[in-house]
């Protein structure tokens, strides 16, 4: 079959381009995860953006590996962060395959039910990444956006993190640090705080302070820097006056120029964290930079179709860069399809978690120079009365949308049509049925029991 041949060729080429792994992996490497919010693949100059320069993130790519077909495991914030911190598909957790709404609102049937029970969030017993690293002797910290539950029982301090300063919800004013709801959302640990400053700068300052306190020590740490930028409201560092006049109607509105102010500020902050790592003797840390899903207009997803919220490529494909000095060769690109689930498995594997734990996860440890098996990747995103789903198998991708009782499906050959413009479902009925069946089986297997 045409697609099988394409998939085999793609796999052979990708194996020939595997980034070389240099030397022995250090015991318990220090790990830094820098996560942007709503950033598209067309918003970084190292991914081809022409209207913005991102020299600090570009330098990270130059020193490491840049992935060109990397995916989030959700089309919105909450499911992607659930996947990262559990290493498992967010559908397994219940209620978390859509972003939790401002003010602790569920946005589809299962999430609404859990919200009514005051139980909408990531349960501590489902968290894997931070607790496992902590058990291995890591100091753990998260600064920035949580978005995995407003209730006190979902606090990061109960999910393996030693330190937390950040916002509970999905979007905050960059200057007042408030949401469009009366709920307190900006916390230091378990306590509500009030601080002066631009949100991106405050997150960076907290991360840098964490690193400064580790100068002169070889003890491992996991630092998760979860930026709110460049998510709306589109307020740059010099836009305090604009922020004071922001309304609910203008909260999500902004020009491309306004949006890029947030991108440039984020890039500057990444540079500060990288500089501090070098200055305090932790320049050998494993550093990963990613977005939590595709961009939301006026973000750019390059030539990819659509934006966040859908399972087209523009909704789920993300920039991903990993720098690991003396372990990953610099200046590499990796075209193999992978997801944030693989990043979680990789962090745990290189930290020494062992195969008993890693094998229970839904991802693969991709940072250790192993060949990846040919596998299927799955997505589902529910919101209100709409459900998007997708499966990628080799170069073949099947996308479905159920909206208002109307079912639509597409089949794309991503090798020939990365922008997903030509629906070839009518030409390949056998492949279509195989992918339908695989997607249906996956949905049944990952059904939450919550």
XYZ file of C-alpha atoms in Angstrom:
450
model
C 0.000 0.000 0.000
C 1.277 3.490 -0.817
C 1.158 4.717 2.779
C 2.982 1.675 4.155
C 5.802 2.303 1.707
C 5.929 5.968 2.626
C 5.975 5.115 6.318
C 8.821 2.623 5.879
C 10.853 5.128 3.880
C 10.236 7.834 6.467
C 11.327 5.504 9.269
C 14.500 4.495 7.445
C 15.419 8.115 6.802
C 14.706 9.150 10.379
C 16.908 6.388 11.784
C 19.736 7.632 9.601
C 19.313 11.074 11.121
C 19.182 10.060 14.792
C 21.138 12.662 16.801
C 24.325 11.007 18.084
C 24.580 10.412 21.811
C 27.976 11.314 23.225
C 29.526 9.407 26.091
C 28.014 7.941 29.240
C 24.884 9.479 30.724
C 25.705 11.211 34.032
C 24.134 9.799 37.153
C 21.019 11.768 38.023
C 21.476 14.735 35.663
C 20.022 18.094 36.594
C 16.875 18.717 34.549
C 15.291 22.024 33.514
C 11.982 22.123 31.616
C 11.021 25.464 30.061
C 7.413 25.408 28.867
C 5.856 28.170 26.783
C 2.091 28.629 26.693
C 0.208 28.815 23.359
C 3.399 29.214 21.289
C 3.189 28.083 17.684
C 5.911 26.439 15.636
C 6.047 29.596 13.511
C 6.898 31.856 16.461
C 10.620 31.039 16.775
C 13.273 32.084 14.300
C 14.984 28.689 14.619
C 11.740 27.204 13.261
C 11.521 29.644 10.386
C 9.796 32.721 11.815
C 10.747 35.824 9.816
C 8.983 38.549 11.810
C 10.619 37.910 15.183
C 14.105 37.085 16.436
C 14.510 34.663 19.341
C 18.288 34.490 19.812
C 18.297 32.828 23.226
C 16.021 29.953 22.256
C 17.829 29.717 18.902
C 21.117 29.313 20.793
C 19.578 26.481 22.772
C 18.712 24.769 19.477
C 22.199 25.371 18.078
C 23.694 23.675 21.137
C 21.344 20.697 21.062
C 18.670 18.952 19.020
C 15.619 20.566 17.428
C 12.670 18.252 16.819
C 10.663 18.940 13.680
C 7.674 16.616 14.241
C 7.046 16.863 17.963
C 3.551 16.878 19.463
C 1.693 17.865 22.580
C -0.694 15.257 23.957
C -3.572 17.683 24.053
C -4.908 20.549 21.996
C -5.170 22.789 25.076
C -3.239 23.524 28.256
C -4.619 21.172 30.917
C -4.350 17.872 28.983
C -0.786 18.586 27.865
C 0.323 19.387 31.412
C -1.474 16.295 32.675
C 0.467 14.173 30.179
C 3.764 15.767 31.204
C 3.338 15.183 34.922
C 1.815 11.707 34.702
C 3.579 10.244 31.665
C 0.215 8.866 30.572
C -2.528 9.911 28.194
C -4.691 12.562 29.893
C -7.827 10.607 28.994
C -6.880 8.103 31.702
C -7.239 10.739 34.447
C -10.827 11.818 33.815
C -12.082 15.353 33.181
C -8.718 16.687 32.015
C -8.787 16.474 28.222
C -9.935 20.095 27.954
C -8.507 23.182 29.628
C -10.117 23.819 33.010
C -12.174 26.969 32.545
C -11.485 30.262 34.303
C -12.960 30.090 37.798
C -12.750 26.283 38.015
C -15.272 25.510 35.281
C -15.683 22.137 33.599
C -16.131 22.381 29.846
C -17.474 18.970 28.833
C -19.666 16.359 30.463
C -17.069 14.491 32.514
C -15.303 17.697 33.584
C -18.617 19.340 34.518
C -19.490 16.350 36.694
C -16.157 16.467 38.501
C -16.317 20.240 38.963
C -19.735 19.880 40.592
C -18.149 17.381 43.001
C -15.227 19.776 43.718
C -12.968 17.151 42.188
C -11.797 18.652 38.886
C -8.004 18.466 38.801
C -4.981 16.204 38.781
C -5.089 13.935 41.791
C -1.825 13.457 43.741
C -2.101 9.689 43.299
C -1.990 10.153 39.525
C 1.153 12.332 39.526
C 4.286 10.441 38.478
C 7.103 12.690 37.258
C 7.805 14.904 40.267
C 7.164 12.229 42.942
C 9.429 9.735 41.180
C 12.235 12.282 40.784
C 11.868 13.313 44.420
C 12.163 9.657 45.462
C 15.417 9.515 43.469
C 16.891 12.375 45.499
C 15.940 15.327 43.321
C 14.962 18.753 44.613
C 11.836 19.706 42.677
C 10.265 23.075 41.918
C 7.602 24.568 39.678
C 7.358 28.291 38.995
C 4.576 29.677 36.818
C 1.391 28.161 35.464
C -0.227 25.112 37.081
C -3.704 24.776 35.446
C -4.308 21.347 36.936
C -6.926 22.217 39.538
C -7.987 25.127 41.728
C -8.939 23.077 44.793
C -6.351 23.042 47.633
C -6.101 19.249 47.373
C -4.586 19.615 43.886
C -1.725 21.876 45.028
C 1.679 21.099 43.445
C 3.189 20.662 46.921
C 1.096 17.510 47.227
C 2.284 16.226 43.842
C 6.003 15.840 44.415
C 7.123 19.472 44.227
C 9.166 20.996 47.051
C 8.504 24.556 45.888
C 5.715 26.302 44.017
C 5.112 29.940 43.163
C 2.650 30.601 40.390
C -0.914 30.792 39.150
C -3.517 28.075 39.443
C -5.573 28.973 36.382
C -5.201 29.158 32.664
C -4.662 32.853 32.014
C -3.774 35.795 34.230
C -3.213 39.493 33.766
C 0.541 39.984 33.386
C 0.546 42.905 35.830
C -2.219 42.270 38.379
C -1.747 38.464 38.254
C -5.514 38.008 38.430
C -7.987 36.106 36.277
C -11.396 37.203 35.092
C -12.909 35.514 38.148
C -12.980 36.296 41.887
C -10.974 33.208 42.836
C -7.473 33.690 44.285
C -5.071 32.235 41.752
C -1.552 33.526 42.541
C 0.069 31.430 45.253
C 3.375 30.903 46.959
C 3.090 27.355 48.173
C -0.423 27.240 49.624
C -0.689 30.931 50.454
C -2.138 33.654 48.265
C 0.439 36.349 47.503
C 0.452 39.837 46.044
C 3.564 40.986 44.174
C 4.565 43.821 41.928
C 5.984 43.025 38.518
C 5.469 41.580 35.074
C 4.470 37.910 35.222
C 7.156 36.616 32.874
C 9.825 38.479 34.839
C 8.546 37.160 38.169
C 8.556 33.553 36.959
C 12.099 34.015 35.701
C 13.262 35.647 38.943
C 11.866 32.746 40.977
C 13.604 30.211 38.723
C 16.912 32.081 38.862
C 16.657 32.310 42.669
C 16.128 28.537 42.832
C 19.301 28.042 40.791
C 21.330 30.526 42.826
C 20.496 28.576 45.977
C 22.069 25.524 44.347
C 25.430 27.056 43.558
C 28.284 24.842 44.637
C 26.219 21.683 45.008
C 26.208 18.615 42.807
C 22.829 17.442 44.073
C 20.302 16.857 41.272
C 17.251 19.031 40.751
C 14.191 19.211 38.531
C 13.180 22.779 37.696
C 9.880 23.170 35.837
C 9.481 26.738 34.547
C 5.921 26.991 33.265
C 5.583 30.372 31.595
C 2.193 31.981 31.005
C 3.610 33.676 27.890
C 2.725 34.128 25.124
C -0.846 33.177 26.138
C -3.435 35.977 26.118
C -4.072 38.617 27.427
C -1.546 40.068 24.984
C 0.279 42.446 27.331
C 3.942 43.151 26.707
C 6.336 44.335 29.435
C 5.620 47.991 28.592
C 1.839 47.620 28.384
C 0.788 48.354 31.967
C -1.564 51.106 30.795
C -3.191 48.765 28.302
C -3.613 46.149 31.022
C -5.397 48.612 33.313
C -8.018 49.167 30.614
C -8.423 45.494 29.694
C -11.987 44.159 29.644
C -13.519 40.744 29.263
C -14.305 41.630 25.657
C -10.679 42.508 24.836
C -9.031 39.786 26.961
C -8.288 37.513 24.001
C -7.811 40.269 21.389
C -4.413 41.386 20.158
C -2.345 42.079 17.072
C 0.598 40.043 15.861
C 2.941 42.876 16.920
C 1.423 42.868 20.394
C 1.796 39.103 20.634
C 5.440 39.211 19.601
C 6.245 41.454 22.553
C 5.421 38.487 24.769
C 7.561 36.169 22.639
C 10.591 38.467 22.837
C 10.171 38.866 26.594
C 10.007 35.098 26.973
C 13.142 34.682 24.880
C 15.011 37.168 27.105
C 13.907 35.202 30.165
C 15.160 31.923 28.727
C 18.523 33.633 28.255
C 18.603 34.656 31.919
C 17.993 31.111 33.090
C 20.621 29.673 30.748
C 23.117 32.300 31.905
C 22.488 31.427 35.545
C 23.003 27.739 34.836
C 26.397 28.537 33.344
C 27.355 30.933 36.122
C 26.612 28.532 38.960
C 28.349 25.476 37.520
C 25.246 23.704 36.220
C 25.885 24.242 32.530
C 25.806 20.471 32.026
C 22.100 20.314 32.912
C 19.626 18.715 30.558
C 17.485 21.627 29.325
C 14.275 21.155 27.336
C 12.169 23.902 25.772
C 8.664 23.257 24.425
C 5.187 24.687 24.046
C 2.139 23.055 25.626
C 0.230 22.864 22.295
C -0.155 24.753 19.052
C -0.598 28.506 18.908
C -3.762 30.565 19.257
C -4.146 33.425 16.768
C -2.304 35.786 16.403
C 0.328 33.120 17.054
C 1.753 31.447 13.963
C 1.837 27.725 13.332
C 3.784 28.223 10.118
C 2.363 26.217 7.246
C 0.448 23.911 9.584
C -3.339 23.855 9.501
C -5.465 25.609 12.119
C -4.793 26.522 15.771
C -5.060 25.222 19.342
C -8.237 23.376 20.213
C -8.204 21.115 17.149
C -6.295 17.948 16.313
C -5.071 19.329 13.012
C -1.279 19.799 13.026
C -1.579 23.473 14.014
C -3.375 22.495 17.205
C -1.013 19.811 18.472
C 2.429 20.088 16.828
C 4.892 22.083 18.924
C 8.447 23.352 18.972
C 10.724 21.105 21.036
C 14.426 21.642 21.738
C 16.720 19.655 24.032
C 20.258 20.638 25.017
C 22.348 18.172 26.999
C 26.079 19.000 26.800
C 28.446 16.065 26.319
C 25.456 13.788 25.835
C 23.567 15.086 22.783
C 25.600 16.401 19.860
C 24.957 20.072 19.040
C 23.283 21.436 15.947
C 21.100 18.424 15.215
C 17.533 18.048 13.986
C 15.348 15.018 14.596
C 12.389 14.435 12.245
C 10.888 11.452 14.051
C 7.358 11.878 15.414
C 7.335 12.055 19.216
C 5.257 13.564 22.024
C 5.515 15.108 25.471
C 4.828 11.643 26.896
C 8.237 10.651 25.524
C 9.856 13.594 27.282
C 8.438 12.447 30.619
C 9.646 8.893 30.062
C 13.056 10.258 29.074
C 13.416 12.411 32.190
C 12.616 9.475 34.434
C 14.850 7.081 32.523
C 17.950 9.301 32.558
C 17.359 10.035 36.250
C 17.580 6.320 36.982
C 13.930 5.470 37.611
C 14.352 2.030 36.060
C 12.371 0.072 33.532
C 9.741 -1.139 36.022
C 8.325 2.389 36.227
C 9.144 3.665 32.748
C 7.505 0.650 31.106
C 4.192 1.573 32.767
C 4.116 4.936 31.008
C 2.617 5.742 27.622
C 5.809 7.268 26.203
C 9.307 6.123 25.253
C 12.702 7.251 26.623
C 13.834 8.955 23.422
C 16.951 10.749 24.729
C 19.186 7.719 25.080
C 20.096 6.969 21.482
C 17.740 4.033 21.028
C 15.830 3.242 17.858
C 12.156 3.990 18.219
C 9.610 1.416 17.112
C 7.097 2.356 14.462
C 4.036 3.235 16.542
C 0.710 4.990 16.489
C 0.149 8.362 18.183
C -3.305 9.266 19.504
C -5.258 12.369 20.521
C -8.734 13.306 21.681
C -9.974 16.742 22.721
C -13.445 17.418 24.136
C -14.981 20.842 24.689
C -18.675 21.649 25.035
C -20.480 19.571 22.380
C -17.424 19.118 20.151
C -14.951 16.232 20.154
C -11.797 16.209 18.048
C -9.773 13.003 17.668
C -6.757 11.914 15.663
C -4.348 9.058 15.083
C -1.002 9.239 13.290
C 0.493 6.052 11.875
C 3.691 6.583 9.919
C 2.966 9.466 7.566
C -0.747 8.776 7.591
C -2.991 10.843 9.862
C -6.700 10.367 10.448
C -8.651 13.272 11.992
C -12.267 13.318 13.152
C -14.632 15.955 14.499
C -18.008 15.360 16.118
C -19.856 18.653 16.431
C -23.543 19.167 17.062
C -24.289 15.599 15.980
C -22.379 16.005 12.693
C -19.451 13.674 12.066
C -16.586 14.745 9.792
C -13.413 12.814 9.012
C -10.214 13.482 7.107
C -7.260 11.395 5.982
C -3.924 13.067 5.226
C -0.538 11.987 3.917
C 1.718 14.237 6.000
C 4.798 13.457 3.907
C 3.195 14.851 0.770
C 0.804 17.264 2.473
C 2.126 18.557 5.835
C -0.366 21.423 5.718
C -3.296 18.945 5.640
C -5.009 20.507 2.646
C -5.967 17.368 0.695
C -8.421 14.952 2.255
C -7.678 11.560 0.678
C -10.189 9.584 2.764
C -12.226 8.632 -0.284
C -9.205 7.130 -2.033
C -7.960 4.819 0.728
C -10.892 3.029 2.317
C -8.854 0.130 3.692
C -6.408 2.414 5.500
C -9.281 4.541 6.747
C -11.004 1.567 8.352
C -7.805 0.358 10.019
C -7.224 3.754 11.579
C -10.846 4.086 12.664
C -10.561 0.751 14.452
C -7.244 1.632 16.112
C -8.602 4.955 17.326
C -11.742 3.324 18.685
C -9.686 0.652 20.506
C -7.405 3.287 22.017
C -10.384 5.316 23.240
C -11.767 2.230 24.971
C -8.401 1.303 26.488
C -7.763 4.756 27.950
C -11.276 5.280 29.342
C -11.142 6.828 32.802
C -12.581 4.873 35.736
C -12.821 8.002 37.846
